[in-house]
Amino acid sequence: MNSRSPILLCGIAGGVALALAGCRVSQEPSLDSPSAESAASVQSLPAGPAIVPAPLMTRMAAPAARERWPAPPAAASREQYQRLAANPVQAVAEAPVSTFSIDVDTGSYANVRRFLNEGRLPPAEAVRLEELVNYFPYAYPLPTGNAPFGVGTELAVTPWNAQSRLLRIAIKASDMQVAQLPAANLVFLVDVSGSMDRPDGLSLVQSTLKLLVDQLRAQDRVSLVVYAGDASVLLEPTSGSRKAAIRAAIEQLRAGGSTAGESGIQLAYQQARKGFIKGGINRILLATDGDFNVGVSDFESLKALAADKRKSGISLTTLGFGTGNYNEQLMEQLADAGDGNYAYIDNLREARKVLVEQLSSTLATVARDVKIQVEFNPAKVSEYRLLGYENRALQREDFSNDKVDAGDIGAGHSVTALYEVVPVGNQGWLEPLRYRQAAQTPAGDSELAWLRIRYKTPEQNSSRLLETAIQAPASYAPVSNASEDLRFAAAVAAFAQQLGGGRYTGGFDWAATAALARGSRGDDPFGLRNEFVQLVELAQSLQTGDSRTSGAE
């Protein structure tokens, strides 16, 4: 026996003793819950004087994979996610019109990254395809004329299905330098309950908010509201020129107690009204893990509260923090109801991306209640499916109803919508109907679809309509001939589908997704696209022994 054998025997003996001792301890209930042929066809609306976007403030590296917090034990996970079925395949003969609200949230991507960096595949319900795709910047057409955003379309053969075509609808708002932003009245609403007492909780919140303080101007004002067992105001509306005082208030925060989130939200709206700036930015930034357990804590009541308060001209942005008990469903839906945006902060570099590099997008709204409607030509398209936006679906009649809420677009935001469409004559997903009447269309009709977009300016309550035809090319480009932006967006869409089980991606595997993304990185000044390739490769390595977790039921 070698010299290490006594140590080994001691270790075994100690383990047996611990096991026997454990048998005498009454068991507690587990907290675990199961839980193509030519160059790409590119279109844009009629050209006009281009608006050149302002340069980004600071170049930064992508959030590093190595900068992460330790994963909580899988058995302790009480995370909550909204469970939605993927959009179904639609037959154009039966449902030619698709209507949905835009979405500029990006929280799902950062949260997925967090899971992968912890060595776990994310639960399928944590993956929202549109938020992964919209996480990245794209070189889309800039606004023309009086529109606050530019619109363009592009078509190519779908990378994972030779029988279908990928239609990309691109929206790009003009950028705005921080110095050009209207005066801002901001309320920092911070969860200081016991569940935030961890490195990826309150301490990361404090570092995040101090990044934003550095961007404040003299005309801006900040309030600080905290909540645990109850809510209180730590800082009345204070000029952005008093940075030392604001930082001092943030630094004194300590975590402990229960979570009266509803009373904190109510008090934050009171502070926002007290410091309200007419014609300015009036916004609450809620930093929490979403684990409310005192007062009003049910999901629908909190959503209704945010929806009611947005009528006062005060928006609500949610910044998600933490793991294990994270209520992602509440964070994402609260931001939607409060006319704000949702981001998940998994590290300080993500905080810098959201609150420094993209501060204008986070704070300044250039178009409200933006809705997209696509009518497909049955003579050109037999079937289609919308990729993502499952919780943004609207009824056809909602498109023209200005009382129906929809997503907002901030300065500099890029929005991507992807459809997978099957040209007439190609094999689709559905069995053909025996008695369906053939579609009639004017001779020589070259329209694939008709695109309509409705939006409101920040100052008006009546919507405006943009519409344009999407032309069907004589032949469709292979994806290798498409633009870098379309190829990369397609890779991200494939990745999101693969994380959800890959029902429609067939034999297009992780390696193919990584190769497509690797070949379309283009100009990647922040390393975001390169990081994405690394995440795909990481997911591929985790897939062999599926380490997928599930949110709480």
Coordinates of C-alpha atoms in Angstrom, one line a residue:
M1 CA 0.0 0.0 0.0
N2 CA 1.4 3.4 -0.9
S3 CA 1.8 6.4 1.4
R4 CA -1.5 7.9 0.4
S5 CA -3.6 4.8 1.5
P6 CA -4.0 5.9 5.2
I7 CA -5.3 9.2 4.0
L8 CA -7.7 7.5 1.7
L9 CA -8.9 5.2 4.4
C10 CA -9.4 8.2 6.7
G11 CA -11.4 10.0 4.0
I12 CA -13.6 6.9 3.5
A13 CA -14.2 6.5 7.3
G14 CA -15.0 10.2 7.6
G15 CA -17.5 10.0 4.8
V16 CA -19.2 6.9 6.3
A17 CA -19.5 8.7 9.7
L18 CA -21.0 11.8 8.1
A19 CA -23.5 9.6 6.2
L20 CA -24.5 7.8 9.4
A21 CA -24.9 11.1 11.2
G22 CA -27.1 12.4 8.3
C23 CA -29.4 9.4 8.8
R24 CA -30.3 10.8 12.3
V25 CA -31.3 14.2 11.0
S26 CA -34.9 14.7 10.0
Q27 CA -35.2 15.4 6.3
E28 CA -36.4 18.8 5.1
P29 CA -38.6 19.2 1.9
S30 CA -36.5 19.7 -1.2
L31 CA -36.6 23.2 -2.8
D32 CA -35.8 21.7 -6.2
S33 CA -38.4 22.1 -8.9
P34 CA -38.5 19.9 -12.1
S35 CA -38.8 21.7 -14.0
A36 CA -28.8 30.1 -53.0
E37 CA -28.5 31.0 -56.2
S38 CA -27.5 34.8 -56.5
A39 CA -26.6 37.8 -54.4
A40 CA -28.8 38.5 -51.5
S41 CA -31.9 40.5 -52.1
V42 CA -31.7 43.6 -49.9
Q43 CA -34.4 46.3 -49.7
S44 CA -34.9 49.4 -47.7
L45 CA -37.5 52.2 -47.7
P46 CA -36.9 55.1 -50.1
A47 CA -33.5 56.7 -49.4
G48 CA -33.1 60.2 -47.9
P49 CA -30.5 62.1 -46.0
A50 CA -28.8 59.7 -43.7
I51 CA -28.5 60.4 -40.0
V52 CA -25.1 59.4 -38.9
P53 CA -25.1 57.7 -35.5
A54 CA -23.1 59.2 -32.8
P55 CA -19.9 57.3 -31.8
L56 CA -20.2 55.0 -28.9
M57 CA -18.8 56.5 -25.7
T58 CA -16.2 53.9 -24.8
R59 CA -15.0 50.8 -26.5
M60 CA -15.2 47.8 -24.3
A61 CA -14.4 44.1 -24.4
A62 CA -17.2 41.6 -24.4
P63 CA -18.3 40.4 -21.0
A64 CA -15.6 37.8 -20.2
A65 CA -16.6 34.2 -19.7
R66 CA -14.2 33.9 -16.8
E67 CA -15.8 36.8 -14.9
R68 CA -18.6 34.9 -13.3
W69 CA -20.1 34.2 -9.9
P70 CA -20.2 30.7 -8.5
A71 CA -23.3 28.7 -9.5
P72 CA -25.9 27.9 -6.8
P73 CA -26.5 24.2 -6.2
A74 CA -29.0 23.0 -8.8
A75 CA -31.2 21.6 -6.0
A76 CA -31.7 25.1 -4.5
S77 CA -32.9 26.7 -7.8
R78 CA -36.2 28.5 -7.4
E79 CA -35.9 30.6 -10.6
Q80 CA -39.1 31.4 -12.4
Y81 CA -39.6 31.7 -16.1
Q82 CA -42.6 32.2 -18.4
R83 CA -43.4 29.1 -20.3
L84 CA -44.6 29.6 -23.9
A85 CA -44.9 27.3 -26.8
A86 CA -43.0 28.2 -29.9
N87 CA -44.9 30.0 -32.7
P88 CA -46.7 27.5 -34.8
V89 CA -46.3 27.0 -38.6
Q90 CA -49.0 29.0 -40.4
A91 CA -50.5 28.2 -43.8
V92 CA -50.8 31.4 -45.8
A93 CA -54.1 30.3 -47.4
E94 CA -55.6 30.2 -43.9
A95 CA -53.7 32.9 -41.9
P96 CA -51.9 35.3 -44.3
V97 CA -51.4 38.0 -41.7
S98 CA -48.9 38.0 -38.8
T99 CA -49.0 40.7 -36.2
F100 CA -46.8 41.3 -33.2
S101 CA -45.2 44.0 -31.0
I102 CA -41.5 44.7 -31.3
D103 CA -39.2 43.9 -28.4
V104 CA -35.8 45.5 -27.5
D105 CA -35.1 43.6 -24.3
T106 CA -31.8 41.7 -24.1
G107 CA -32.0 40.1 -20.7
S108 CA -32.5 36.6 -22.0
Y109 CA -29.1 36.6 -23.7
A110 CA -27.1 37.7 -20.6
N111 CA -29.0 35.1 -18.5
V112 CA -28.3 32.3 -21.0
R113 CA -24.7 33.3 -20.9
R114 CA -24.7 33.1 -17.1
F115 CA -26.0 29.5 -17.2
L116 CA -23.4 28.5 -19.8
N117 CA -20.6 30.1 -17.9
E118 CA -21.7 28.2 -14.8
G119 CA -21.4 24.9 -16.8
R120 CA -25.2 24.4 -17.2
L121 CA -27.5 24.5 -20.2
P122 CA -30.3 27.0 -19.5
P123 CA -33.9 25.8 -19.1
A124 CA -35.7 26.1 -22.5
E125 CA -38.1 28.6 -21.1
A126 CA -35.2 31.0 -20.3
V127 CA -34.4 31.3 -24.0
R128 CA -36.3 34.0 -25.9
L129 CA -35.0 34.0 -29.4
E130 CA -35.7 37.6 -30.2
E131 CA -33.7 38.8 -27.2
L132 CA -30.7 36.8 -28.2
V133 CA -30.8 38.1 -31.7
N134 CA -31.4 41.7 -30.6
Y135 CA -28.6 41.7 -28.1
F136 CA -26.1 42.5 -30.9
P137 CA -25.6 45.7 -32.9
Y138 CA -26.2 45.6 -36.6
A139 CA -25.5 47.9 -39.6
Y140 CA -29.1 48.5 -40.6
P141 CA -30.6 51.2 -42.8
L142 CA -30.7 54.6 -41.0
P143 CA -33.8 56.7 -40.7
T144 CA -35.0 58.8 -43.6
G145 CA -37.5 61.6 -43.8
N146 CA -39.6 62.1 -40.7
A147 CA -39.5 58.6 -39.5
P148 CA -37.6 58.0 -36.2
F149 CA -36.2 54.7 -37.5
G150 CA -35.0 53.1 -40.8
V151 CA -36.5 49.9 -42.2
G152 CA -35.0 47.3 -44.4
T153 CA -35.6 43.7 -45.5
E154 CA -33.4 40.9 -46.8
L155 CA -34.0 37.3 -48.0
A156 CA -31.8 34.3 -48.3
V157 CA -32.0 30.5 -48.2
T158 CA -32.5 29.3 -44.7
P159 CA -29.2 27.8 -43.3
W160 CA -31.0 24.8 -41.7
N161 CA -33.6 24.2 -44.3
A162 CA -33.0 24.2 -48.1
Q163 CA -36.7 24.2 -48.8
S164 CA -37.4 27.5 -46.9
R165 CA -36.2 31.1 -47.0
L166 CA -35.2 33.4 -44.2
L167 CA -36.8 36.8 -44.3
R168 CA -35.2 39.5 -42.1
I169 CA -37.0 42.7 -41.2
A170 CA -34.6 45.2 -39.8
I171 CA -35.4 48.4 -37.8
K172 CA -32.7 50.9 -36.8
A173 CA -33.3 54.0 -34.7
S174 CA -31.0 57.0 -35.0
D175 CA -28.4 57.2 -32.2
M176 CA -28.1 60.1 -29.7
Q177 CA -25.1 61.2 -27.7
V178 CA -25.6 61.4 -24.0
A179 CA -25.0 65.2 -24.1
Q180 CA -28.1 65.4 -26.5
L181 CA -30.4 63.6 -24.2
P182 CA -33.2 65.6 -22.5
A183 CA -32.8 66.2 -18.8
A184 CA -33.4 63.0 -16.9
N185 CA -35.3 62.4 -13.6
L186 CA -34.2 59.0 -12.5
V187 CA -35.2 57.0 -9.4
F188 CA -32.9 54.2 -8.4
L189 CA -35.2 51.6 -6.7
V190 CA -33.0 49.0 -5.0
D191 CA -33.9 45.7 -3.4
V192 CA -31.9 45.5 -0.1
S193 CA -33.7 42.3 1.2
G194 CA -31.8 39.3 2.5
S195 CA -31.9 37.5 -0.8
M196 CA -29.7 40.2 -2.3
D197 CA -26.9 39.6 0.3
R198 CA -24.4 37.9 -2.0
P199 CA -21.7 39.0 -4.5
D200 CA -23.9 38.9 -7.5
G201 CA -26.7 40.7 -5.7
L202 CA -26.4 44.1 -3.8
S203 CA -22.7 44.5 -4.2
L204 CA -23.0 44.2 -8.0
V205 CA -26.0 46.6 -7.9
Q206 CA -24.0 49.2 -6.1
S207 CA -21.1 49.0 -8.7
T208 CA -23.7 49.1 -11.5
L209 CA -25.4 52.2 -10.3
K210 CA -22.1 54.0 -9.7
L211 CA -21.3 53.5 -13.4
L212 CA -24.5 55.4 -14.2
V213 CA -23.7 58.1 -11.7
D214 CA -20.6 58.9 -13.7
Q215 CA -22.7 59.7 -16.7
L216 CA -25.0 62.2 -15.0
R217 CA -25.1 65.8 -15.9
A218 CA -26.0 68.9 -13.8
Q219 CA -29.5 69.0 -15.3
D220 CA -30.2 65.4 -14.3
R221 CA -31.6 64.5 -11.0
V222 CA -31.5 61.2 -9.0
S223 CA -33.5 59.8 -6.1
L224 CA -32.7 56.6 -4.2
V225 CA -35.5 54.4 -2.8
V226 CA -34.8 51.1 -1.1
Y227 CA -37.1 48.3 0.1
A228 CA -36.8 45.2 2.3
G229 CA -39.4 44.6 5.0
D230 CA -40.7 48.1 4.1
A231 CA -39.7 50.9 1.8
S232 CA -37.9 54.2 2.5
V233 CA -36.3 57.1 0.7
L234 CA -32.6 57.4 1.2
L235 CA -32.0 60.2 -1.3
E236 CA -34.4 62.9 -2.3
P237 CA -34.2 64.3 -5.9
T238 CA -30.5 65.4 -6.2
S239 CA -28.7 67.1 -9.0
G240 CA -26.4 65.0 -11.1
S241 CA -23.7 67.5 -10.3
R242 CA -23.6 66.2 -6.7
K243 CA -22.0 62.9 -7.7
A244 CA -20.2 62.4 -4.4
A245 CA -23.4 62.6 -2.4
I246 CA -25.2 60.2 -4.7
R247 CA -22.3 57.7 -4.6
A248 CA -22.2 58.0 -0.8
A249 CA -25.9 57.1 -0.6
I250 CA -25.4 54.1 -2.8
E251 CA -22.3 52.9 -0.8
Q252 CA -24.2 52.8 2.5
L253 CA -26.7 50.2 1.3
R254 CA -26.9 47.0 3.3
A255 CA -29.0 43.9 2.7
G256 CA -31.3 42.1 5.1
G257 CA -34.9 41.3 5.8
S258 CA -37.9 40.3 3.7
T259 CA -39.0 41.8 0.3
A260 CA -41.8 44.3 0.1
G261 CA -41.4 45.0 -3.6
E262 CA -44.9 46.4 -4.2
S263 CA -44.5 49.2 -1.5
G264 CA -41.0 50.0 -2.9
I265 CA -42.5 50.4 -6.4
Q266 CA -45.3 52.7 -5.1
L267 CA -42.8 54.8 -3.2
A268 CA -40.5 55.0 -6.3
Y269 CA -43.4 56.4 -8.4
Q270 CA -44.1 59.0 -5.7
Q271 CA -40.5 60.1 -5.9
A272 CA -40.6 60.2 -9.7
R273 CA -43.6 62.4 -9.6
K274 CA -41.9 64.7 -7.1
G275 CA -38.9 65.2 -9.4
F276 CA -40.9 65.0 -12.6
I277 CA -39.3 66.9 -15.6
K278 CA -41.8 68.0 -18.2
G279 CA -40.5 67.0 -21.6
G280 CA -37.6 65.1 -20.0
I281 CA -36.8 61.5 -19.3
N282 CA -38.7 60.2 -16.2
R283 CA -37.8 56.7 -15.4
I284 CA -37.5 54.3 -12.5
L285 CA -34.6 51.8 -12.6
L286 CA -35.6 48.7 -10.5
A287 CA -32.6 46.6 -9.4
T288 CA -33.7 43.3 -7.9
D289 CA -33.8 39.5 -8.1
G290 CA -37.6 39.8 -8.3
D291 CA -38.2 37.6 -5.3
F292 CA -41.1 39.6 -3.7
N293 CA -42.7 38.1 -0.6
V294 CA -44.3 40.9 1.4
G295 CA -47.4 42.8 0.5
V296 CA -48.7 42.6 -3.1
S297 CA -46.6 39.9 -4.7
D298 CA -48.8 38.1 -7.2
F299 CA -47.7 38.5 -10.8
E300 CA -50.8 40.0 -12.4
S301 CA -51.3 42.6 -9.7
L302 CA -47.7 43.9 -10.0
K303 CA -48.1 44.0 -13.8
A304 CA -51.3 45.9 -13.5
L305 CA -49.6 48.4 -11.1
A306 CA -46.8 49.1 -13.6
A307 CA -49.3 49.4 -16.5
D308 CA -51.4 51.9 -14.6
K309 CA -48.4 54.0 -13.5
R310 CA -47.0 54.3 -17.1
K311 CA -50.0 56.6 -17.9
S312 CA -48.3 59.3 -15.8
G313 CA -45.4 59.5 -18.2
I314 CA -43.0 57.6 -15.9
S315 CA -41.5 54.4 -17.4
L316 CA -40.0 51.4 -15.5
T317 CA -36.8 49.7 -16.5
T318 CA -35.9 46.5 -14.7
L319 CA -32.3 45.3 -14.1
G320 CA -32.1 41.7 -13.0
F321 CA -29.6 40.4 -10.6
G322 CA -28.8 37.2 -8.8
T323 CA -29.2 33.4 -9.2
G324 CA -31.1 30.6 -7.6
N325 CA -34.3 32.5 -6.7
Y326 CA -34.3 34.8 -9.7
N327 CA -37.8 35.7 -10.9
E328 CA -37.1 36.4 -14.6
Q329 CA -40.7 36.2 -15.6
L330 CA -41.7 39.1 -13.3
M331 CA -38.7 41.2 -14.3
E332 CA -39.4 40.9 -18.1
Q333 CA -43.1 41.4 -17.8
L334 CA -42.9 44.3 -15.4
A335 CA -40.6 46.2 -17.8
D336 CA -43.1 45.4 -20.7
A337 CA -46.0 46.7 -18.6
G338 CA -44.1 49.8 -17.4
D339 CA -43.1 50.9 -20.9
G340 CA -39.4 50.2 -20.1
N341 CA -36.8 47.7 -21.0
Y342 CA -35.3 44.7 -19.3
A343 CA -31.7 43.7 -18.9
Y344 CA -30.0 41.0 -16.8
I345 CA -26.7 42.0 -15.2
D346 CA -24.5 39.0 -14.8
N347 CA -21.3 41.0 -14.4
L348 CA -19.9 44.5 -14.3
R349 CA -19.1 44.5 -18.0
E350 CA -22.7 43.9 -18.9
A351 CA -23.6 46.7 -16.6
R352 CA -21.3 49.0 -18.5
K353 CA -22.8 47.9 -21.8
V354 CA -26.3 48.7 -20.6
L355 CA -25.7 51.9 -18.6
V356 CA -22.7 53.4 -20.3
E357 CA -22.3 52.2 -23.9
Q358 CA -26.0 52.0 -24.5
L359 CA -27.2 54.6 -22.1
S360 CA -29.1 56.6 -24.7
S361 CA -30.9 53.4 -25.8
T362 CA -31.8 52.5 -22.2
L363 CA -33.2 56.0 -21.3
A364 CA -34.4 57.8 -24.4
T365 CA -37.5 56.6 -26.3
V366 CA -37.8 57.7 -29.9
A367 CA -40.9 55.6 -30.9
R368 CA -43.7 54.2 -28.7
D369 CA -46.1 51.3 -29.2
V370 CA -44.3 49.9 -32.3
K371 CA -46.2 47.1 -34.0
I372 CA -45.3 45.0 -37.1
Q373 CA -47.8 43.4 -39.4
V374 CA -46.8 41.2 -42.4
E375 CA -49.3 40.1 -45.0
F376 CA -47.9 37.2 -47.1
N377 CA -48.8 36.7 -50.8
P378 CA -50.4 33.3 -51.2
A379 CA -49.2 33.1 -54.7
K380 CA -45.6 33.3 -53.5
V381 CA -45.6 31.9 -50.0
S382 CA -47.3 28.7 -48.9
E383 CA -46.3 28.6 -45.2
Y384 CA -44.4 30.7 -42.7
R385 CA -43.4 30.8 -39.0
L386 CA -42.3 33.8 -37.0
L387 CA -39.1 33.1 -35.0
G388 CA -39.5 34.3 -31.5
Y389 CA -41.7 37.1 -30.1
E390 CA -44.1 34.5 -28.6
N391 CA -45.1 36.8 -25.7
R392 CA -45.4 39.8 -28.1
A393 CA -48.1 38.3 -30.3
L394 CA -51.1 40.5 -31.2
Q395 CA -54.4 40.0 -32.8
R396 CA -54.8 41.3 -36.3
E397 CA -57.3 43.9 -35.2
D398 CA -54.8 45.1 -32.5
F399 CA -52.5 46.6 -35.1
S400 CA -54.8 49.6 -35.8
N401 CA -56.0 50.0 -32.3
D402 CA -54.0 52.7 -30.6
K403 CA -55.2 51.6 -27.2
V404 CA -53.3 48.4 -27.4
D405 CA -49.9 48.7 -25.9
A406 CA -46.7 47.6 -27.7
G407 CA -42.9 47.9 -27.4
D408 CA -40.9 51.1 -27.5
I409 CA -37.7 51.8 -29.4
G410 CA -34.8 53.7 -27.8
A411 CA -32.2 55.9 -29.4
G412 CA -29.8 53.7 -31.4
H413 CA -31.8 50.5 -30.9
S414 CA -31.6 47.8 -33.6
V415 CA -34.6 45.5 -33.9
T416 CA -34.6 42.3 -35.9
A417 CA -37.6 40.1 -36.8
L418 CA -37.0 36.8 -38.7
Y419 CA -39.5 34.7 -40.6
E420 CA -38.9 31.3 -42.1
V421 CA -41.1 31.2 -45.2
V422 CA -41.7 28.4 -47.7
P423 CA -42.0 29.5 -51.4
V424 CA -45.0 28.0 -53.3
G425 CA -43.9 24.7 -54.8
N426 CA -41.3 23.9 -52.1
Q427 CA -41.9 21.3 -49.5
G428 CA -43.2 22.7 -46.3
W429 CA -44.0 21.4 -42.8
L430 CA -47.8 20.9 -43.4
E431 CA -49.6 18.3 -45.5
P432 CA -51.4 20.0 -48.4
L433 CA -55.2 20.3 -48.3
R434 CA -57.0 18.2 -50.8
Y435 CA -59.8 20.7 -51.4
R436 CA -58.0 24.1 -51.0
Q437 CA -58.7 26.5 -53.9
A438 CA -55.5 27.7 -55.7
A439 CA -54.6 31.3 -54.9
Q440 CA -55.3 33.9 -57.5
T441 CA -52.9 36.8 -58.1
P442 CA -52.4 39.4 -60.8
A443 CA -50.1 38.3 -63.6
G444 CA -46.5 39.4 -63.1
D445 CA -47.0 40.0 -59.4
S446 CA -43.6 40.0 -57.7
E447 CA -44.5 40.8 -54.2
L448 CA -43.6 38.3 -51.6
A449 CA -45.4 40.2 -48.8
W450 CA -46.6 43.5 -47.6
L451 CA -45.0 45.1 -44.5
R452 CA -46.8 47.5 -42.3
I453 CA -45.3 49.2 -39.2
R454 CA -47.3 51.4 -36.8
Y455 CA -45.7 53.7 -34.2
K456 CA -46.3 56.7 -32.0
T457 CA -43.9 59.6 -31.5
P458 CA -43.1 60.2 -27.8
E459 CA -45.3 63.3 -27.8
Q460 CA -48.4 61.9 -29.5
N461 CA -51.1 59.3 -28.8
S462 CA -52.2 58.7 -32.4
S463 CA -50.1 56.2 -34.4
R464 CA -48.5 56.7 -37.7
L465 CA -48.3 54.1 -40.5
L466 CA -45.3 53.0 -42.6
E467 CA -45.8 50.4 -45.3
T468 CA -43.8 48.9 -48.1
A469 CA -43.8 45.9 -50.4
I470 CA -41.3 43.1 -49.9
Q471 CA -40.3 41.9 -53.3
A472 CA -39.8 38.3 -54.2
P473 CA -36.4 37.9 -56.1
A474 CA -36.1 35.9 -59.2
S475 CA -33.9 33.5 -57.2
Y476 CA -32.8 33.4 -53.6
A477 CA -29.2 33.8 -52.5
P478 CA -27.5 31.1 -50.5
V479 CA -26.9 32.2 -47.0
S480 CA -23.1 32.4 -47.8
N481 CA -23.9 35.3 -50.2
A482 CA -26.1 37.1 -47.7
S483 CA -25.0 40.1 -45.7
E484 CA -22.8 39.5 -42.6
D485 CA -25.7 40.8 -40.4
L486 CA -28.2 38.3 -41.8
R487 CA -25.8 35.4 -41.5
F488 CA -24.9 36.3 -37.9
A489 CA -28.6 36.8 -36.9
A490 CA -29.4 33.5 -38.5
A491 CA -26.6 31.8 -36.4
V492 CA -28.0 33.3 -33.2
A493 CA -31.6 32.2 -34.2
A494 CA -30.3 28.7 -34.8
F495 CA -28.5 28.7 -31.5
A496 CA -31.7 29.8 -29.6
Q497 CA -33.7 27.0 -31.3
Q498 CA -31.1 24.4 -30.5
L499 CA -31.1 25.4 -26.9
G500 CA -34.9 24.8 -27.0
G501 CA -34.6 21.3 -28.5
G502 CA -34.0 22.1 -32.3
R503 CA -37.4 21.1 -33.5
Y504 CA -37.0 22.9 -36.8
T505 CA -33.2 23.0 -37.3
G506 CA -32.9 19.4 -38.4
G507 CA -29.3 18.3 -39.0
F508 CA -27.9 21.8 -38.6
D509 CA -25.9 21.2 -35.5
W510 CA -23.9 23.2 -32.9
A511 CA -20.8 23.0 -35.0
A512 CA -22.6 24.4 -38.1
T513 CA -24.0 27.3 -36.0
A514 CA -20.6 28.1 -34.7
A515 CA -19.1 28.0 -38.2
L516 CA -21.9 30.3 -39.5
A517 CA -21.3 32.8 -36.7
R518 CA -17.5 32.6 -37.0
G519 CA -17.7 33.5 -40.7
S520 CA -20.0 36.5 -40.1
R521 CA -18.3 38.3 -37.2
G522 CA -17.3 41.2 -39.4
D523 CA -16.3 44.4 -37.5
D524 CA -16.6 43.3 -33.9
P525 CA -15.1 46.2 -31.9
F526 CA -16.5 45.0 -28.5
G527 CA -15.9 41.3 -29.1
L528 CA -19.6 40.4 -28.6
R529 CA -19.8 38.2 -31.7
N530 CA -16.6 36.5 -30.9
E531 CA -17.9 35.8 -27.4
F532 CA -21.1 34.3 -29.0
V533 CA -19.0 31.8 -30.9
Q534 CA -17.4 30.7 -27.6
L535 CA -20.8 30.3 -26.0
V536 CA -22.0 28.1 -28.9
E537 CA -18.9 25.9 -28.5
L538 CA -19.5 25.8 -24.7
A539 CA -23.1 24.7 -25.2
Q540 CA -21.9 22.0 -27.6
S541 CA -19.6 20.6 -25.0
L542 CA -22.3 20.6 -22.3
Q543 CA -24.8 18.9 -24.6
T544 CA -23.2 15.5 -24.4
G545 CA -24.3 15.0 -20.8
D546 CA -27.3 17.3 -20.8
S547 CA -26.8 19.6 -17.8
R548 CA -30.0 21.4 -18.4
T549 CA -31.8 22.9 -15.4
S550 CA -35.4 23.9 -15.0
G551 CA -37.0 26.9 -13.4
A552 CA -39.5 26.5 -10.6
E553 CA -43.0 25.4 -11.4

